[in-house]
Short mmCIF file of C-alpha atoms in Angstrom, two decimals:
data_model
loop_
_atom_site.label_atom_id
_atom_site.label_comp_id
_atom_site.label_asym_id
_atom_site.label_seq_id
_atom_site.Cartn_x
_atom_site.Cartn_y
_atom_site.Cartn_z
CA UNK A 285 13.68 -31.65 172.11
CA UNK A 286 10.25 -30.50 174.06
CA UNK A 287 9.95 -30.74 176.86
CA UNK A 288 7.52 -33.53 178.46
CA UNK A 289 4.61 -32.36 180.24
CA UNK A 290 6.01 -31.30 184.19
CA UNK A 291 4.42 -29.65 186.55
CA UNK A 292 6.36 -26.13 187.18
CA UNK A 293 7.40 -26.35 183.43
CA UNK A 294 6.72 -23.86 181.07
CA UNK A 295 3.12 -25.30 179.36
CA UNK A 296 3.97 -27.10 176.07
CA UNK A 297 0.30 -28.08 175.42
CA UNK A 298 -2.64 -27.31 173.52
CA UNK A 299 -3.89 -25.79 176.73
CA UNK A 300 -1.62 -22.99 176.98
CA UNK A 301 -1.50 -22.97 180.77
CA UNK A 302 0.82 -20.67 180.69
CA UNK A 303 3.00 -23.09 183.88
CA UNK A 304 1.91 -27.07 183.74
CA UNK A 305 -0.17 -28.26 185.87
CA UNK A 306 0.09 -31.37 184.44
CA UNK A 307 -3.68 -31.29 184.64
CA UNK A 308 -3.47 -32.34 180.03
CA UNK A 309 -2.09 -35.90 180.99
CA UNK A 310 -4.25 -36.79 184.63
CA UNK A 311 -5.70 -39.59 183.29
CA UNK A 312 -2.74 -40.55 180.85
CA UNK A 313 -2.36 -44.03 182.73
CA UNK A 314 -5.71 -45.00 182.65
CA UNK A 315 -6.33 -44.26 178.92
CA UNK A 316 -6.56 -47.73 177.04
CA UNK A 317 -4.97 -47.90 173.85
CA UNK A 318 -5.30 -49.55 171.31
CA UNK A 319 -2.50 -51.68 169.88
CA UNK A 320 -2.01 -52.26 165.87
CA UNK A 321 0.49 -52.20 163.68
CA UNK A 322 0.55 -49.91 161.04
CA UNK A 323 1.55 -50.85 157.14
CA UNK A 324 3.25 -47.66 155.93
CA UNK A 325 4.70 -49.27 152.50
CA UNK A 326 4.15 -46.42 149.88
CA UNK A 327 2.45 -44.16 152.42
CA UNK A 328 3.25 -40.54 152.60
CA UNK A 329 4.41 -39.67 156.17
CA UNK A 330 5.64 -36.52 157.43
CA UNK A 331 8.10 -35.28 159.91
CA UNK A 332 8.59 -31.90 160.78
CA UNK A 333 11.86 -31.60 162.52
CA UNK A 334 15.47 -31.95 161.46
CA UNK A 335 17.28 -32.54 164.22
CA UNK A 336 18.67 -35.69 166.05
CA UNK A 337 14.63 -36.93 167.47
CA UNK A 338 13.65 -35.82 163.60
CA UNK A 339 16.51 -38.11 161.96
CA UNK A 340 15.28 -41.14 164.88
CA UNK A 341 12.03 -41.35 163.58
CA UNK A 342 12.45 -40.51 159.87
CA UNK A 343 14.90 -43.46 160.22
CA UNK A 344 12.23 -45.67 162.10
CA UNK A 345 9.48 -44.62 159.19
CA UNK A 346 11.96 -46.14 156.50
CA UNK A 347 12.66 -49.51 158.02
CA UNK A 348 8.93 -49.50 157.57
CA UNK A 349 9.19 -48.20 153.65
CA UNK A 350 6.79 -45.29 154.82
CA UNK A 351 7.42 -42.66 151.88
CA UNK A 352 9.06 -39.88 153.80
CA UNK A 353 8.67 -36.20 153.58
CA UNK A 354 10.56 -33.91 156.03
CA UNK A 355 9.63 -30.26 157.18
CA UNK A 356 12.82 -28.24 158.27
CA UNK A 357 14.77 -24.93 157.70
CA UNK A 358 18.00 -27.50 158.61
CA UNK A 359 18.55 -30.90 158.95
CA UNK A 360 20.60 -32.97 160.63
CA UNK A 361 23.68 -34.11 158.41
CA UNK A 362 22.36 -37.95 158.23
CA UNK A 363 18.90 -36.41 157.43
CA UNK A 364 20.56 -34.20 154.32
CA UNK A 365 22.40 -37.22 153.26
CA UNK A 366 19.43 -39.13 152.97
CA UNK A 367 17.86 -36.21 151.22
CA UNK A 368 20.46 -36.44 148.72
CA UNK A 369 20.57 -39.59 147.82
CA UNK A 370 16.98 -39.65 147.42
CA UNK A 371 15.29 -41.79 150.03
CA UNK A 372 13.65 -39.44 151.76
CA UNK A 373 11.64 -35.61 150.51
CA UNK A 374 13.10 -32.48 152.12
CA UNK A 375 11.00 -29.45 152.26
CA UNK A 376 13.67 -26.94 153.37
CA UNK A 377 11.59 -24.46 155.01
CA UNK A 378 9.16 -24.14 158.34
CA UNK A 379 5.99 -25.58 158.81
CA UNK A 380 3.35 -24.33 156.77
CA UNK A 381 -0.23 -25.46 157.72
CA UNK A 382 -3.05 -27.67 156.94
CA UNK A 383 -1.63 -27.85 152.95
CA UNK A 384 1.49 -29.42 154.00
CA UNK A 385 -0.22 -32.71 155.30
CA UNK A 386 -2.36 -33.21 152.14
CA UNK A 387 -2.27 -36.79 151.24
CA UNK A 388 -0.32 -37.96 154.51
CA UNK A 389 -1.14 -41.12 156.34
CA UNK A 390 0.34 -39.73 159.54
CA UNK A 391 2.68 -36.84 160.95
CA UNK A 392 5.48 -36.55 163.46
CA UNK A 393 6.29 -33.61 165.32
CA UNK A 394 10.08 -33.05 166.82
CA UNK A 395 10.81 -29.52 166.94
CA UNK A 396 11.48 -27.64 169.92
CA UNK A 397 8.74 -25.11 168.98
CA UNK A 398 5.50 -25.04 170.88
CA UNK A 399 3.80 -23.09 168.59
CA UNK A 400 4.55 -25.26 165.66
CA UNK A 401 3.70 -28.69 167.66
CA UNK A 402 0.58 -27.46 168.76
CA UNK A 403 -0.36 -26.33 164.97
CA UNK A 404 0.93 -29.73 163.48
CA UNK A 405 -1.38 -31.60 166.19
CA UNK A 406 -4.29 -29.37 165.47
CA UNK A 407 -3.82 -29.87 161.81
CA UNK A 408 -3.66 -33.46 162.07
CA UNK A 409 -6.75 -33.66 163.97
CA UNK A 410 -8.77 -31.78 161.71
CA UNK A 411 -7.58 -34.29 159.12
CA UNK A 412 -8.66 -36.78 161.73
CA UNK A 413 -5.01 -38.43 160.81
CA UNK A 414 -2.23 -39.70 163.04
CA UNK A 415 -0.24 -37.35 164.70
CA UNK A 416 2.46 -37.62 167.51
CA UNK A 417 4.34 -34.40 169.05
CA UNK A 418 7.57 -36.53 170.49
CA UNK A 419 7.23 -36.54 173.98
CA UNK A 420 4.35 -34.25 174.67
CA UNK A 421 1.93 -36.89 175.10
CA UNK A 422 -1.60 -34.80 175.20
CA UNK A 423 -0.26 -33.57 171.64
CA UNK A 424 -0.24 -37.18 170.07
CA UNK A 425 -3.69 -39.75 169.19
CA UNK A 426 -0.91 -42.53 168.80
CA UNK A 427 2.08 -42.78 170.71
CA UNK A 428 5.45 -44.82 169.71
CA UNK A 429 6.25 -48.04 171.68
CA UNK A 430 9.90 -49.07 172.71
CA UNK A 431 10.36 -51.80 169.70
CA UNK A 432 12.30 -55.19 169.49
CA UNK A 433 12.41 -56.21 166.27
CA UNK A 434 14.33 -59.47 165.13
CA UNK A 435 13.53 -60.84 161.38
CA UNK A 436 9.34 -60.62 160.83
CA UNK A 437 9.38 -60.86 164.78
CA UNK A 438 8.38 -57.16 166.29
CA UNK A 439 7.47 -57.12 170.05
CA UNK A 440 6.20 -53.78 171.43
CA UNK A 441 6.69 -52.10 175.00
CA UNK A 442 4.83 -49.33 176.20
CA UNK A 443 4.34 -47.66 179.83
CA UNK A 444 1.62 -45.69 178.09
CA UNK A 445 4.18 -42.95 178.45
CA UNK A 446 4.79 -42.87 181.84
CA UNK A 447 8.69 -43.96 181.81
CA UNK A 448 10.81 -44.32 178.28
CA UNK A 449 13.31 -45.25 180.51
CA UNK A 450 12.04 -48.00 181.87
CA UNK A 451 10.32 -49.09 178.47
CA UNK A 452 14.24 -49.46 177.38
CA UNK A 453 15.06 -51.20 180.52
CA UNK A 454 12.27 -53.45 179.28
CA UNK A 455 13.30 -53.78 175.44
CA UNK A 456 17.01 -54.84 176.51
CA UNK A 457 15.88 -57.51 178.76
CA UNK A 458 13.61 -58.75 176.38
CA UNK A 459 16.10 -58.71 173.47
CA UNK A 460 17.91 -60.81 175.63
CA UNK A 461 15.08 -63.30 176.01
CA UNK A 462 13.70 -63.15 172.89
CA UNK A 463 16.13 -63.59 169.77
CA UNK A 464 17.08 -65.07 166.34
CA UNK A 465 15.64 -68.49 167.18
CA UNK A 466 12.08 -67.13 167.74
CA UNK A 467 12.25 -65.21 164.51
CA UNK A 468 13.81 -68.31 163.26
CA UNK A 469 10.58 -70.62 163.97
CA UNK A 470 8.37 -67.30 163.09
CA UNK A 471 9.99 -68.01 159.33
CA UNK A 472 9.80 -71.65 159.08
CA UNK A 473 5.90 -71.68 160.86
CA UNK A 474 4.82 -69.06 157.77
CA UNK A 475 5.97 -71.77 155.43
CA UNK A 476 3.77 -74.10 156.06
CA UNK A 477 0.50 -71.73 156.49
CA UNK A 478 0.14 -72.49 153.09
CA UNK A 479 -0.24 -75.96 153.16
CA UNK A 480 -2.42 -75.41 156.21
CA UNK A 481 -5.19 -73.16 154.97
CA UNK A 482 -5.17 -75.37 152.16
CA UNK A 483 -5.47 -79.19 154.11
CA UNK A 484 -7.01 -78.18 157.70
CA UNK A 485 -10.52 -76.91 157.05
CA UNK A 486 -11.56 -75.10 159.59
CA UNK A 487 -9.70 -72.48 162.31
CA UNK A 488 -9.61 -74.35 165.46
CA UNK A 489 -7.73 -77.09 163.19
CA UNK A 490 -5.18 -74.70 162.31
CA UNK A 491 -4.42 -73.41 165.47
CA UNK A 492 -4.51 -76.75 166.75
CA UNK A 493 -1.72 -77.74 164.21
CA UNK A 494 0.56 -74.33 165.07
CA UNK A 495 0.05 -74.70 168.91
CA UNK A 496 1.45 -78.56 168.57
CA UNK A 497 4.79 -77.53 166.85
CA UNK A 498 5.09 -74.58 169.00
CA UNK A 499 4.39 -75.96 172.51
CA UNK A 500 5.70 -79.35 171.37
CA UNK A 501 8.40 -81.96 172.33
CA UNK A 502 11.31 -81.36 171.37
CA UNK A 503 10.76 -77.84 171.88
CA UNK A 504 11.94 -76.00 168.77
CA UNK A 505 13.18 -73.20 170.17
CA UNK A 506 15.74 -75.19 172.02
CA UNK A 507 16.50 -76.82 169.12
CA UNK A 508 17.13 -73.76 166.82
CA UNK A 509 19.54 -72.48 169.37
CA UNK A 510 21.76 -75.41 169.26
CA UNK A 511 21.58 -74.97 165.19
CA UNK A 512 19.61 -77.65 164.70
CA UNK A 513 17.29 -76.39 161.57
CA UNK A 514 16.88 -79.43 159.82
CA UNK A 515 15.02 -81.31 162.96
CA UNK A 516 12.83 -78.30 163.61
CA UNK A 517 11.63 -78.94 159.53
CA UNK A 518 11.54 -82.47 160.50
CA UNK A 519 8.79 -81.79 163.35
CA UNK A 520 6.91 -79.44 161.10
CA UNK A 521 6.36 -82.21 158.44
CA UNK A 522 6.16 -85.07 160.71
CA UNK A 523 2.74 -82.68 162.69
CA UNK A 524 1.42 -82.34 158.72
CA UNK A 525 1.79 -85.86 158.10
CA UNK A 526 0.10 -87.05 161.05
CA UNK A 527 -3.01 -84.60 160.24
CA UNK A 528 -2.67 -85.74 157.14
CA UNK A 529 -3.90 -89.25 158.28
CA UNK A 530 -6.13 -88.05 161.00
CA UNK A 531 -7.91 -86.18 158.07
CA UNK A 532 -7.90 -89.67 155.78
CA UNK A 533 -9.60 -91.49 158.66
CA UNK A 534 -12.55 -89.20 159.11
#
């Protein structure tokens, strides 16, 4: 795995300092990202690394149905499985340049070669693609948040790389806070967007409508916890049928 940037560290950076300084991520905390999240279905991504980091994000791209193509002389045994059975592209070789990220929507590095994370970085950028080195963060334009995902519910931690180990910390606790129910009411909200952008003209109505089942009495949250599906639909269509006649009266 490389080695994050350290000061006394051999330099694993672009900048070739021979020893880090640490001087490539000075103003790490203070850079402001910007959050999305990305829609890989049926997009080509490429990882170039086979072992166990290389199999954790190959794995991470496929939950997402990115279209996988990995970039390794060996592979992990999960990795060649996967190979096998067809869910994933292996290129059984080493990295080979600009050509090998034709038509990709983003790359991963995980090797423990400098050389080859720099070049995969510097590749992607003249591309002007996505590219993350795994855990040499001035070799990356995107980094990877810890992720809690439950259902269509995905909540994202990040200490903008300054501590994985507390972004775990982090995801745990809030796996703990955070569970089926909400991804439960996440479900049974998107059922009735339909009928919303359809009766409530105008934004401010819509949110309106949301923010009332949400925030509401009983709280539905509560209620989904204790099982109780049925009254959670009952709240939904008793906050349509009273804009429903709010609407009639105007």
């Amino acid at each position: 795995m490389p080695a994050q940037a350290y000061a006394g560290k051999e330099c694993v950076c672009q900048l070739r300092r021979g020893i880090c300084d640490q001087s490539c991520v000075a103003d790490m905390l203070e850079t402001p990202f910007y959050v999305a999240c990305l829609k890989l279905s049926g997009r080509r991504c490429v990882v170039v690394g086979g072992g166990e980091v290389g199999l954790e994000k190959v794995e991470g791209l496929l939950a997402c149905d990115g279209r996988v193509t990995l970039i390794a002389p060996r592979a992990h045994s999960e990795l060649e499985r996967l190979a096998e059975e067809g869910s994933i592209e292996w290129e059984r070789r080493a990295y080979g340049g600009l050509a090998d990220l034709e038509g990709a929507f983003l790359a991963i590095a995980a090797t423990d070669e400098t050389d080859v994370n720099i070049a995969v970085y510097e590749d992607a950028e003249r591309r002007a693609m996505l590219v993350n080195v795994v855990d040499v963060p001035p070799l990356c334009n995107f980094i990877l948040p810890a992720i809690v995902r439950t259902g269509p519910l995905a909540i994202a931690i990040s200490t903008a790389g300054a501590s994985p180990a507390l972004a775990k910390r982090i995801k745990r606790e809030v796996e703990q806070a955070y569970g089926a129910p909400y991804a439960e009411l996440a479900v049974l909200l998107n059922e009735a967007r339909g009928w919303a952008k359809a009766t409530l003209p105008t934004y401010q109505e819509r949110k309106e409508f949301f923010e009332s089942i949400v925030n509401g009495q009983p709280d539905p949250i509560l209620l989904l916890r204790e099982g109780r599906e049925g009254d959670v639909r009952e709240l939904i269509s008793g906050a349509q049928s009273d804009y429903e006649q709010r609407l009639s009266t105007v």
